[in-house]
GROMACS .gro file of C-alpha atoms in nm:
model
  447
    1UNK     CA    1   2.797   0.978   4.089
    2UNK     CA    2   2.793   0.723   3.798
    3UNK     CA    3   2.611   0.435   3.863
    4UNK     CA    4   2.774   0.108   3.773
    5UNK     CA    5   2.589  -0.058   3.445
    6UNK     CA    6   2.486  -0.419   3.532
    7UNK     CA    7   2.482  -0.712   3.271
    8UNK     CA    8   2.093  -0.708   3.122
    9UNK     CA    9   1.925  -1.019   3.229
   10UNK     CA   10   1.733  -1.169   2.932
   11UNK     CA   11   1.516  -1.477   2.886
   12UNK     CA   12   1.540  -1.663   2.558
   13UNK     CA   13   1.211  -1.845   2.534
   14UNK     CA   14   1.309  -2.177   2.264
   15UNK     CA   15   1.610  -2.349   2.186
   16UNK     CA   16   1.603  -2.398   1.811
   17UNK     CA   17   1.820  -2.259   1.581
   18UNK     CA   18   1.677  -1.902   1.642
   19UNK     CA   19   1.683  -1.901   1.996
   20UNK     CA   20   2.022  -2.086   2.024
   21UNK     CA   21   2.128  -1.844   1.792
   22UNK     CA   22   1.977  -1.556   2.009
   23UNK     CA   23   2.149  -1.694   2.313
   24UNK     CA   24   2.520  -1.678   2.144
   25UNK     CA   25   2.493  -1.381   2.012
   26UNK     CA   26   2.393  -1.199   2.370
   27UNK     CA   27   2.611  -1.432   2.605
   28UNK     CA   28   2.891  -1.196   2.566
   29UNK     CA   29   2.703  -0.899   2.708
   30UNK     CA   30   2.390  -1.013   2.911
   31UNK     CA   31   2.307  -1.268   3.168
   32UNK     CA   32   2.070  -1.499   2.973
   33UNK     CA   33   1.837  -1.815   3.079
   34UNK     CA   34   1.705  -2.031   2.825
   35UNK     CA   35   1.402  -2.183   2.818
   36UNK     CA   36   1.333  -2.483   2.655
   37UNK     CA   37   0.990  -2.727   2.693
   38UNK     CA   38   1.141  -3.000   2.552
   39UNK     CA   39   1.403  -3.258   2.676
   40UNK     CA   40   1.642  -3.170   2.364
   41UNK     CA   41   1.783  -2.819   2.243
   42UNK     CA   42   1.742  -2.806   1.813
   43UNK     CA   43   1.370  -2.736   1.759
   44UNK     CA   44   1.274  -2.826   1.386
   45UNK     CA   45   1.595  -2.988   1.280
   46UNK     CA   46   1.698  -3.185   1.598
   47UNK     CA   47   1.841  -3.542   1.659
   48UNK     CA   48   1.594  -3.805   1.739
   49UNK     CA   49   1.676  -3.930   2.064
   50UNK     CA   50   1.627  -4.318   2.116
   51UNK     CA   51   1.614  -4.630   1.938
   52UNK     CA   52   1.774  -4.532   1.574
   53UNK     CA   53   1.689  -4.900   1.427
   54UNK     CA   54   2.021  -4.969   1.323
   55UNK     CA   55   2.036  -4.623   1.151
   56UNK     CA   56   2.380  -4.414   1.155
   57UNK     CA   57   2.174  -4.120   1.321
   58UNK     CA   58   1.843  -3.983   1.247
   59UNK     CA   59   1.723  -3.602   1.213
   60UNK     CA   60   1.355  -3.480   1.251
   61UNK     CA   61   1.387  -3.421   0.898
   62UNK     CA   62   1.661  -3.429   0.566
   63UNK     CA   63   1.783  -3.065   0.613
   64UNK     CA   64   1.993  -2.960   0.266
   65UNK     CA   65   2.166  -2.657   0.323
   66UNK     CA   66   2.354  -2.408   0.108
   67UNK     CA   67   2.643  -2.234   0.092
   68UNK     CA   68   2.491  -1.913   0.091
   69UNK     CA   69   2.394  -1.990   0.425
   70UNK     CA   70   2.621  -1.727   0.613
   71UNK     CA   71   2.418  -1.727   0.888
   72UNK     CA   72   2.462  -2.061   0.986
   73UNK     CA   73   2.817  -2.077   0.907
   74UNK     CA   74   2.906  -1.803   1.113
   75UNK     CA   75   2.711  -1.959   1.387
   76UNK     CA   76   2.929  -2.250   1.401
   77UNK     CA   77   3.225  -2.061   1.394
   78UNK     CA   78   3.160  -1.877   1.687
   79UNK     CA   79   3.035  -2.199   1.854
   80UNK     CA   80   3.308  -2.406   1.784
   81UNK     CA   81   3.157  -2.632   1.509
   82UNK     CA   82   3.357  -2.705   1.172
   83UNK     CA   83   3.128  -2.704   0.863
   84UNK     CA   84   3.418  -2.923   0.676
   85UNK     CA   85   3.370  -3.182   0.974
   86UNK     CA   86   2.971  -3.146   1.000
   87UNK     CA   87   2.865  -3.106   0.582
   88UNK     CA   88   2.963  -3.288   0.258
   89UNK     CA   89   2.967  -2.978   0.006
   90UNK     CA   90   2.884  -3.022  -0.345
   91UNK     CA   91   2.892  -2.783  -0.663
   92UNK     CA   92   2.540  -2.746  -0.745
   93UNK     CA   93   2.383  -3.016  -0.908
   94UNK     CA   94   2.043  -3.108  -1.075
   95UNK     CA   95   1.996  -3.493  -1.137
   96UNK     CA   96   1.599  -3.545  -1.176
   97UNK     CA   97   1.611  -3.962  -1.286
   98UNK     CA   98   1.553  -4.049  -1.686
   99UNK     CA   99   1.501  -3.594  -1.711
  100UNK     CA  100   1.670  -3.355  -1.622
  101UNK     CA  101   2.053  -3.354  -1.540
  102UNK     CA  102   2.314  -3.074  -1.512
  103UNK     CA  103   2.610  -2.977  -1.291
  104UNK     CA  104   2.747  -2.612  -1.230
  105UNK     CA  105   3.094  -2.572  -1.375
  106UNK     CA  106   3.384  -2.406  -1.241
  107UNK     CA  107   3.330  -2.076  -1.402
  108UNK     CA  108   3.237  -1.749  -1.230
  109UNK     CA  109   2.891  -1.694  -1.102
  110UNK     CA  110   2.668  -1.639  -1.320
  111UNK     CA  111   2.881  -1.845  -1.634
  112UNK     CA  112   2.877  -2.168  -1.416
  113UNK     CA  113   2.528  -2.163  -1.384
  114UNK     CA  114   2.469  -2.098  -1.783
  115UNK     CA  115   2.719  -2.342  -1.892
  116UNK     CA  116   2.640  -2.629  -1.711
  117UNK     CA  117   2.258  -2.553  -1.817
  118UNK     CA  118   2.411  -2.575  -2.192
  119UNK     CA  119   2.592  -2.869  -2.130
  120UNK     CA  120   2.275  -3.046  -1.919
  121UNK     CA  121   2.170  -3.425  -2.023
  122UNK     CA  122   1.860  -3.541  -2.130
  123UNK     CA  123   1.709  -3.187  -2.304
  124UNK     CA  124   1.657  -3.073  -2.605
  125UNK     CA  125   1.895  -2.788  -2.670
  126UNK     CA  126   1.604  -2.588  -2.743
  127UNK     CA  127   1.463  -2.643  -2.409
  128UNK     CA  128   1.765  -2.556  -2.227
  129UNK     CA  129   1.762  -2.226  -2.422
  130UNK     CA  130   1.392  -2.189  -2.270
  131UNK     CA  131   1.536  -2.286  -1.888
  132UNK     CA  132   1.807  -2.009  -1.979
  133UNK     CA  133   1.551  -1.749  -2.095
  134UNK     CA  134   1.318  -1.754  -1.802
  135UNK     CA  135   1.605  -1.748  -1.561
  136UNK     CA  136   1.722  -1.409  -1.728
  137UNK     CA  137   1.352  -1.283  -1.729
  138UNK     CA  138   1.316  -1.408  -1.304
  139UNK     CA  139   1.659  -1.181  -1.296
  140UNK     CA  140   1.503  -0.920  -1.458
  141UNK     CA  141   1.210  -0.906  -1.245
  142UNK     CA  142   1.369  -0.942  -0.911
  143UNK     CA  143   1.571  -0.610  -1.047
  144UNK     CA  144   1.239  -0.437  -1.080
  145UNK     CA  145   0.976  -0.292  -0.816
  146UNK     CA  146   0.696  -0.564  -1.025
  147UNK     CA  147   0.391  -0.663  -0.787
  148UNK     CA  148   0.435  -1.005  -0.675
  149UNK     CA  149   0.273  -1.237  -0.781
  150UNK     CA  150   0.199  -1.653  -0.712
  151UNK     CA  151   0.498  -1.875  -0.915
  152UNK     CA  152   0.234  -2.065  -1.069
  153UNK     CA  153   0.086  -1.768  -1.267
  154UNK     CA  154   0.407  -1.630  -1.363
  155UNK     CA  155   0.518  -1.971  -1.521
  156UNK     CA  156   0.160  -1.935  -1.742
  157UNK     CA  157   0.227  -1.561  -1.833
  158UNK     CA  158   0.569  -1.665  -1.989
  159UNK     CA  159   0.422  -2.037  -2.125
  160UNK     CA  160   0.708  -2.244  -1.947
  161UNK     CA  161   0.653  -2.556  -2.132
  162UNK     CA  162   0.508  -2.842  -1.890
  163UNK     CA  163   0.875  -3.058  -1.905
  164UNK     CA  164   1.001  -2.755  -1.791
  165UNK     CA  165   0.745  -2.729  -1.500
  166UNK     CA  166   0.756  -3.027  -1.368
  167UNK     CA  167   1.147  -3.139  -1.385
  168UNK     CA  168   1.297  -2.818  -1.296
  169UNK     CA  169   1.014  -2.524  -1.160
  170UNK     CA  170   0.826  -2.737  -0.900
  171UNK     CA  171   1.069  -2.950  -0.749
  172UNK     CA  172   1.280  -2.620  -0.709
  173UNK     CA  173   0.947  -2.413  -0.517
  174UNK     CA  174   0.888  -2.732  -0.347
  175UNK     CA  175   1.204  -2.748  -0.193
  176UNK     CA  176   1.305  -2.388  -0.111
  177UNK     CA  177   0.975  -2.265  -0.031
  178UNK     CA  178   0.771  -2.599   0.075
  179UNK     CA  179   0.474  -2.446  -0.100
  180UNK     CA  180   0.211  -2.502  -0.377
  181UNK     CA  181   0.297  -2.351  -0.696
  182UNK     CA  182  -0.069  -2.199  -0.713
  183UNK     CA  183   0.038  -1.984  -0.350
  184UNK     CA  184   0.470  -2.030  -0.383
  185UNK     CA  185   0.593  -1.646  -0.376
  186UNK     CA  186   0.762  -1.504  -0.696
  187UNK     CA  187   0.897  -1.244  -0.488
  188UNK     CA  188   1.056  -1.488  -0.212
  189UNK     CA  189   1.178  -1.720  -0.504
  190UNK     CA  190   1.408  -1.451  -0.652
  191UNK     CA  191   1.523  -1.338  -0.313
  192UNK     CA  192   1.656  -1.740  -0.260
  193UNK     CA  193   1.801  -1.748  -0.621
  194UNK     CA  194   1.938  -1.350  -0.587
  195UNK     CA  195   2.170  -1.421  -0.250
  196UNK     CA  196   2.244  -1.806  -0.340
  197UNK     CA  197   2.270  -1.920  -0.674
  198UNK     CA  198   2.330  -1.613  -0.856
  199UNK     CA  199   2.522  -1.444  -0.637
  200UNK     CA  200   2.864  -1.631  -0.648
  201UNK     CA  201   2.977  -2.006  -0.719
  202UNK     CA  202   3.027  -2.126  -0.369
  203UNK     CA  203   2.684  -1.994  -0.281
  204UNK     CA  204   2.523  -2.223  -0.489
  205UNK     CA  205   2.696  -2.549  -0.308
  206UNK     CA  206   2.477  -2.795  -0.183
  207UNK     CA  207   2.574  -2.881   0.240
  208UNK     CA  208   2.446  -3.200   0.301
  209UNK     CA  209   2.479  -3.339   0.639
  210UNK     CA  210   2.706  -3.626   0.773
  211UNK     CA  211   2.648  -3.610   1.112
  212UNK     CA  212   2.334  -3.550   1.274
  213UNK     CA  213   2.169  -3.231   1.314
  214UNK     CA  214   2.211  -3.209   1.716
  215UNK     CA  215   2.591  -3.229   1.688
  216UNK     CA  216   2.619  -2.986   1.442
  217UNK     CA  217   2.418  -2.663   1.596
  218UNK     CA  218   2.268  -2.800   1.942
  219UNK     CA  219   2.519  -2.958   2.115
  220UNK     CA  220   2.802  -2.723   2.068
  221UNK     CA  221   2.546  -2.419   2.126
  222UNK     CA  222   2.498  -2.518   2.451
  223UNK     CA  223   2.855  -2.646   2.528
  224UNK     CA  224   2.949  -2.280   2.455
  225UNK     CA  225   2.658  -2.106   2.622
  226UNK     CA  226   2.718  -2.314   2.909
  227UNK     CA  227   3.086  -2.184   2.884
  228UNK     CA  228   2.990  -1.848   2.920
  229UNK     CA  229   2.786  -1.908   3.203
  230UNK     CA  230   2.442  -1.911   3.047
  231UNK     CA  231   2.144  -2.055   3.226
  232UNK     CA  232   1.969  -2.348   3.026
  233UNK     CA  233   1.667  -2.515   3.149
  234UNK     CA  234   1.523  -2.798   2.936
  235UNK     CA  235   1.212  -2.964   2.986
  236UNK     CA  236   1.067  -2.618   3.136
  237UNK     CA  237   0.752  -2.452   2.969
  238UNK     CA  238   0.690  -2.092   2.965
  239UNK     CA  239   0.322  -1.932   3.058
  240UNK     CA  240   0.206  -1.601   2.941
  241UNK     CA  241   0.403  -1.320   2.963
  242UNK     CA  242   0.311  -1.022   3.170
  243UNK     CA  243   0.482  -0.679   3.255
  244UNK     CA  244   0.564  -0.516   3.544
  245UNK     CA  245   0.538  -0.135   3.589
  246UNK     CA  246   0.860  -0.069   3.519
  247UNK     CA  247   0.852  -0.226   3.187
  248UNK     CA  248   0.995  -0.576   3.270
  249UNK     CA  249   0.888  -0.889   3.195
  250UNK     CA  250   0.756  -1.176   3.389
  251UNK     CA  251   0.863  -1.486   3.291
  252UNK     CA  252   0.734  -1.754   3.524
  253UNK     CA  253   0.761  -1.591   3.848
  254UNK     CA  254   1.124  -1.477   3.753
  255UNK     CA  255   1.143  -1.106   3.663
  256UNK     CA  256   1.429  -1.010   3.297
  257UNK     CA  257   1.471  -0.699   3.151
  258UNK     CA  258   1.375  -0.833   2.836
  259UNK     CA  259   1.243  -1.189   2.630
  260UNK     CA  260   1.329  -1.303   2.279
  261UNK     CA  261   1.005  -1.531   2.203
  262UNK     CA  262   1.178  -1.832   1.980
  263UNK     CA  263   0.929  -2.063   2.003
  264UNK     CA  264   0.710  -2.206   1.677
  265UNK     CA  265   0.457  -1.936   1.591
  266UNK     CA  266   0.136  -2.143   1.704
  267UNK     CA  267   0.337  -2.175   2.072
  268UNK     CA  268   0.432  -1.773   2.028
  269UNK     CA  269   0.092  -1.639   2.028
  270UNK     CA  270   0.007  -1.794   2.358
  271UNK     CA  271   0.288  -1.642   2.543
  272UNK     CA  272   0.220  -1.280   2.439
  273UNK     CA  273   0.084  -1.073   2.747
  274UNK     CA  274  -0.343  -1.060   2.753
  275UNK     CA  275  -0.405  -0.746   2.634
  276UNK     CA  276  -0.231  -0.832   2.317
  277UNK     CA  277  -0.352  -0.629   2.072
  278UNK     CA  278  -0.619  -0.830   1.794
  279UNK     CA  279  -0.376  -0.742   1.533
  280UNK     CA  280  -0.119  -0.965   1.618
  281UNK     CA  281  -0.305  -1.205   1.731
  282UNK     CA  282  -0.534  -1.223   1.409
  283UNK     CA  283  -0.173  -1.232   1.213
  284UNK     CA  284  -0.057  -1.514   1.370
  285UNK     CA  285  -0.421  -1.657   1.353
  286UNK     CA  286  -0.397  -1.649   0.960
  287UNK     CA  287  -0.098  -1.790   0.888
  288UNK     CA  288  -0.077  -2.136   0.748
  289UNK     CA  289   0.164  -2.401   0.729
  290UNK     CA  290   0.269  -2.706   0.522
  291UNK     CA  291   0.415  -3.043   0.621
  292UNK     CA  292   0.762  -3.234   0.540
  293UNK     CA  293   0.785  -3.597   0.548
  294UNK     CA  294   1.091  -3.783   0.552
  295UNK     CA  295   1.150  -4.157   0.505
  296UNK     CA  296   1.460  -4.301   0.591
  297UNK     CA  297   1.515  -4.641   0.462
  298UNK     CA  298   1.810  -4.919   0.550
  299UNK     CA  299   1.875  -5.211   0.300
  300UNK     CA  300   2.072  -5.526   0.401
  301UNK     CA  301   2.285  -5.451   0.053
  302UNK     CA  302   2.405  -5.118  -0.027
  303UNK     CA  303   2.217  -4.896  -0.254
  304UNK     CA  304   2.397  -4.778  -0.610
  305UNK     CA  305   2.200  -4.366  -0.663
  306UNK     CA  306   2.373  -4.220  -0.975
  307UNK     CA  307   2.383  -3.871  -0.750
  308UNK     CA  308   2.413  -3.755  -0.372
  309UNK     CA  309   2.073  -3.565  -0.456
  310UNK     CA  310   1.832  -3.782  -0.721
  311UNK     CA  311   1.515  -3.632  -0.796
  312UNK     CA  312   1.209  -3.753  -0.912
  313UNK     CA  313   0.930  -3.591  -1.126
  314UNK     CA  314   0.667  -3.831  -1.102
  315UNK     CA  315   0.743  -3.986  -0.824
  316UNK     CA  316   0.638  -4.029  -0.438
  317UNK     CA  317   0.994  -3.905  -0.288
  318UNK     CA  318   1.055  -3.626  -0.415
  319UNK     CA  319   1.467  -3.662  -0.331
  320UNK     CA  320   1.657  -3.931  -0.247
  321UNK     CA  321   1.989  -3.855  -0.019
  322UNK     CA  322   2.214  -4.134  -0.144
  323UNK     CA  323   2.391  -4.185   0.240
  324UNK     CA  324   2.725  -4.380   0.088
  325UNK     CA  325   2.781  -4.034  -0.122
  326UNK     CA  326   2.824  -3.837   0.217
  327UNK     CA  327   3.060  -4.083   0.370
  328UNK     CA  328   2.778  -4.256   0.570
  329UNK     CA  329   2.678  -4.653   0.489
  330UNK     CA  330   2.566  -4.723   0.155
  331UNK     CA  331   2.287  -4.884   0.216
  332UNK     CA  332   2.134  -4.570   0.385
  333UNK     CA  333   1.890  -4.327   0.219
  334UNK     CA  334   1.680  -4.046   0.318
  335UNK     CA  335   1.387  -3.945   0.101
  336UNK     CA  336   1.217  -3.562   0.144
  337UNK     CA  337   0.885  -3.500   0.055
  338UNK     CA  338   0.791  -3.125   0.093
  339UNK     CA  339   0.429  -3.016   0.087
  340UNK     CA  340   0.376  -3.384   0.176
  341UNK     CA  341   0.009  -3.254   0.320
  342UNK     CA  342  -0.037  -3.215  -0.039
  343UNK     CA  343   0.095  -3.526  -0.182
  344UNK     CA  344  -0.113  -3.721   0.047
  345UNK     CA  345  -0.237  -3.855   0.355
  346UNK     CA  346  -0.064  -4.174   0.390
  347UNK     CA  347   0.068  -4.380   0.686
  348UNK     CA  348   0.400  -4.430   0.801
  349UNK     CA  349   0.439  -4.775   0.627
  350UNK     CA  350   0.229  -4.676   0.299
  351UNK     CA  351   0.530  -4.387   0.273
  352UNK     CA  352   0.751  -4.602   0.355
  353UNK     CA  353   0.649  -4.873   0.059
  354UNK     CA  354   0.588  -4.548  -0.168
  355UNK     CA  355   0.933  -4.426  -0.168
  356UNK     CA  356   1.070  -4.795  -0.160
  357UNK     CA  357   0.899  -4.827  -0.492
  358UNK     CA  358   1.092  -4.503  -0.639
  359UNK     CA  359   1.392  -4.678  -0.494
  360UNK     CA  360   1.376  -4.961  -0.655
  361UNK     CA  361   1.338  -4.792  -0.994
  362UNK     CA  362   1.629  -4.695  -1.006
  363UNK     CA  363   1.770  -4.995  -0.815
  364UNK     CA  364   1.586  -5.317  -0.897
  365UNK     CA  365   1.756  -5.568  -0.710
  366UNK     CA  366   1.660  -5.435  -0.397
  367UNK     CA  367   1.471  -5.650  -0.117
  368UNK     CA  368   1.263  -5.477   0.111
  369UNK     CA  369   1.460  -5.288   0.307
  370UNK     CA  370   1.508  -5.391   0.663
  371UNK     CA  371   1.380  -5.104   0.838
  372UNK     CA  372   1.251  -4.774   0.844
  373UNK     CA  373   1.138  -4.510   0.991
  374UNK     CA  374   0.903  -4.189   0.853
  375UNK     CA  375   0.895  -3.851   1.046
  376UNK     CA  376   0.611  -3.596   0.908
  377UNK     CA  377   0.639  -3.224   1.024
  378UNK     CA  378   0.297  -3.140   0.972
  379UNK     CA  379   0.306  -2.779   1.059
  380UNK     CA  380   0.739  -2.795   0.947
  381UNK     CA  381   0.699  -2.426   0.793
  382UNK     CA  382   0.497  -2.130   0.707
  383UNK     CA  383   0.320  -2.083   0.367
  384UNK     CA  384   0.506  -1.848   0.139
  385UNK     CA  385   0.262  -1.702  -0.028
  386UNK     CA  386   0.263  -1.367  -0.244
  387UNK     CA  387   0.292  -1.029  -0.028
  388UNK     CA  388   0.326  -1.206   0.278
  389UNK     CA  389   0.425  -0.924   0.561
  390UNK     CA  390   0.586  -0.945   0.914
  391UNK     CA  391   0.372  -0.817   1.161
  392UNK     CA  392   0.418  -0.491   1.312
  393UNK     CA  393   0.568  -0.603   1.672
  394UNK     CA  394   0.592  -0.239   1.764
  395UNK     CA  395   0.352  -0.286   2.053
  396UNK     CA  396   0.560  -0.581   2.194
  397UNK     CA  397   0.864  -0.409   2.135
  398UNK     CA  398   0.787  -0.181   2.330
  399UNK     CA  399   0.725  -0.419   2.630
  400UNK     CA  400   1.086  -0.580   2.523
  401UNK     CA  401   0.894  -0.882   2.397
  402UNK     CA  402   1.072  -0.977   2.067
  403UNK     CA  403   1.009  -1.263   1.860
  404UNK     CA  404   1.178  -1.433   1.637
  405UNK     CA  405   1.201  -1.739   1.423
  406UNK     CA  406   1.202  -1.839   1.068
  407UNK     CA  407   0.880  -1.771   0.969
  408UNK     CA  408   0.964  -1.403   1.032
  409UNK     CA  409   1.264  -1.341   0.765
  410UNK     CA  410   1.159  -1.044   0.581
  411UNK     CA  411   1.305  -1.168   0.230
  412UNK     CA  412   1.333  -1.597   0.290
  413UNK     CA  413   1.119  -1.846   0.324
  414UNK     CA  414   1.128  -2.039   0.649
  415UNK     CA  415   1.468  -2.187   0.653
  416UNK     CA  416   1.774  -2.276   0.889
  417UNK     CA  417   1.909  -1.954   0.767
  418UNK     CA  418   1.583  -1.765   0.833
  419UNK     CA  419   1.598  -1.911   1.168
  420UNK     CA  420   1.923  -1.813   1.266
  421UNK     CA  421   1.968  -1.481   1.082
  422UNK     CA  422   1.603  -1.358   1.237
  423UNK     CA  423   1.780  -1.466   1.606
  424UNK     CA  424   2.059  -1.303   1.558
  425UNK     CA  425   1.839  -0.964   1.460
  426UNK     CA  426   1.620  -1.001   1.759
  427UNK     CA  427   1.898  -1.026   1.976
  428UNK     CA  428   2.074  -0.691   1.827
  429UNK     CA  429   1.752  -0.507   1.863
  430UNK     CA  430   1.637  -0.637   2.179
  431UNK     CA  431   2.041  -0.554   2.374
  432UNK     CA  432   2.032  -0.228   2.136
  433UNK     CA  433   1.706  -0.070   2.324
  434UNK     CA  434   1.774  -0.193   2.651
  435UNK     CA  435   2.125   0.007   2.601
  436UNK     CA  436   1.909   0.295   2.465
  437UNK     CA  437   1.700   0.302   2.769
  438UNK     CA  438   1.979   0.280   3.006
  439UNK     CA  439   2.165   0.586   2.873
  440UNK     CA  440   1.808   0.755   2.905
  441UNK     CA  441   1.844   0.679   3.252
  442UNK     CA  442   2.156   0.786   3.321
  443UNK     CA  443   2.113   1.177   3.145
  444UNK     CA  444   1.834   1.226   3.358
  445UNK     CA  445   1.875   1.511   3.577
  446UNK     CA  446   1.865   1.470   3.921
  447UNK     CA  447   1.560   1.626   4.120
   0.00000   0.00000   0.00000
């Protein structure tokens, strides 16, 4: 007799974007519970719940996606969420204030990338011909099997001049790799540039958001897990794992064939089982992690930015997200400081006055602004340093324990899409062996 094949029961420990997207990718084919210790599904990029101080919403953070970010986008799709509704998508653009300035044209990648650089404002045409050179020499090395190597030492091999360095090379590791140029890996850097902006036009886009980050990802996640009948329990913490003899896992006091382990990697390492070998534990021990502030400030007039995205060399904010661009009020902006545990260690309101000083540079008529309101990630991502490895999870594999997150993308740094592309691979492997062992099961031969 054939027995009949019941629906795995898995736990999905963390509802962030790599556990949500964990969750919708199994719902189909397994029972799954959710577990979630806070009061709010979204993790790093979430919607601040409460008083918004006159604000049109307000994120844990300014989150600038891409359109290279398939991950995400297929998310939403099989969620229910429409990008066109949720971003404002703009051809790639580079507007650093009184520097740097170009636009991508509407040429096929890689010609709208090189023309715009030829047509950019503010540069010497000789030092556009320099931007142009190095970016053909980055492509040339990401083609090759070259040891990698920090950013920073790369840039002094090839003598990038300083303009260079600081207007384009810095603010670009800064912001895809929130990491110092002296640790920012090469490596990583052409994987970002390889799959986004050289791969094809629309990859390149900039997706800002015009709605907050909880009804773009979180809310309909849920609606749709909930929809297929999936278990979510918020405001629930998780103790340490253990296994039973069979191989399943204990997840407090409730028994699952298997756990995806979504949660931030400082929260990860004390779920794993005891007996844990050091390895792992001494991985996740190592790793380190740099903050991301971001000050939101609201004027009583609205605010004229020459560019959705203006950037600053020398300045405290790093970018400024002109609001009224993105169909949000105009006297709205959002400033992002990456490696802000770097910049400095300021208080909310000396931010605050910092970046209403860079503000007002480029708008001088502007009072103080009315309110605002400064969120610092301290530990918002992993450090992506040269040679940088995932750990071997064999060992919890093989107790179907399988993490995931951002900080565990094999070729990003730790992004949305890292998030959401590493869920969707734990899921796959976790349903794939849990399959595998079943059919073990079933050729058995009876006794």
């Amino acid at each position: 007799m054939n027995t009949p094949h019941l629906r795995p029961k898995i736990a999905v420990v963390g509802a962030g974007w790599a556990g949500l997207s964990a969750a919708v990718s199994l719902a189909r084919r397994a029972d799954v519970t959710v577990f979630e210790a806070g009061r709010q599904a979204g993790g790093r990029a979430r919607t601040l719940a409460g008083n918004t101080d006159g604000f049109s919403f307000l994120d844990n953070g300014q989150h600038i996606l891409l359109g290279a970010y398939h991950g995400v986008l297929t998310l939403m799709e099989h969620i229910g969420a429409d990008p066109e509704v949720a971003f404002c998508r703009l051809p790639l653009q580079w507007h650093m204030y009184e520097g740097l300035q170009f636009q991508s044209t509407n040429l096929p990648s890689p010609l709208h990338i090189l023309t715009g650089i030829l047509r950019a404002k503010n540069v010497s045409f000789s030092l556009k011909i320099r931007l142009l050179s190095d970016m053909a020499a980055l492509q040339r090395y990401a083609r090759g099997k070259h040891a990698d190597l920090a950013v920073a030492q790369w840039l002094r091999q090839r003598n990038v001049p300083r303009r260079l360095v600081t207007e384009f090379w810095q603010p670009l590791v800064w912001g895809a790799l929130n990491t110092p140029l002296e640790h920012a890996s090469l490596r990583v850097l052409c994987n970002v540039l390889s799959d986004g902006v050289w791969a094809d036009k629309s990859g390149s886009d900039y997706l800002l958001p015009k709605r907050d980050l909880g009804a773009i990802i979180a809310e309909p996640a849920l609606a749709k897990l909930k929809q297929f009948g999936t278990d979510i329990r918020l405001e629930t913490r998780v103790g340490r794992l253990k296994n039973l003899l069979d191989g399943r896992v204990v997840v407090n006091d409730e028994v699952f064939d298997a756990v995806i382990v979504a949660v931030a990697p400082y929260h990860a390492v004390h779920l794993f089982p005891e007996d844990t070998p050091d390895y792992i534990q001494t991985t996740y021990q190592n790793l380190r992690y740099h903050s991301i502030t971001t000050v939101y400030l609201r004027y009583a007039v609205p605010v004229h930015l020459p560019a959705p995205l203006t950037g600053f060399a020398d300045g405290t904010a790093q970018w400024l997200v002109y609001r009224g661009a993105l169909g949000l009020p105009a006297n709205e902006v959002a400033a992002v400081i990456s490696v802000s545990d770097h910049v400095g260690a300021f208080k909310s309101q000396e931010w605050a006055e910092k970046v209403h000083a860079d503000v007002k540079r480029i708008c001088p008529y502007l009072d103080e602004p009315e309110a605002a309101r400064v969120i610092t990630e301290k530990r918002a991502t992993t450090a992506c340093m040269p040679d940088s490895a995932t750990p071997d999870f064999a060992w919890l594999h093989q107790r179907r324990i399988y993490p995931a997150g951002d900080y565990l993308h094999p070729r990003y740094p730790a992004t949305l899409e890292a998030g959401v592309q590493s869920g969707l691979t734990a899921a796959e492997m976790c349903l794939a062996e849990i399959n595998l062992k079943q059919r073990d099961r079933d050729t058995q031969p009876l006794l």
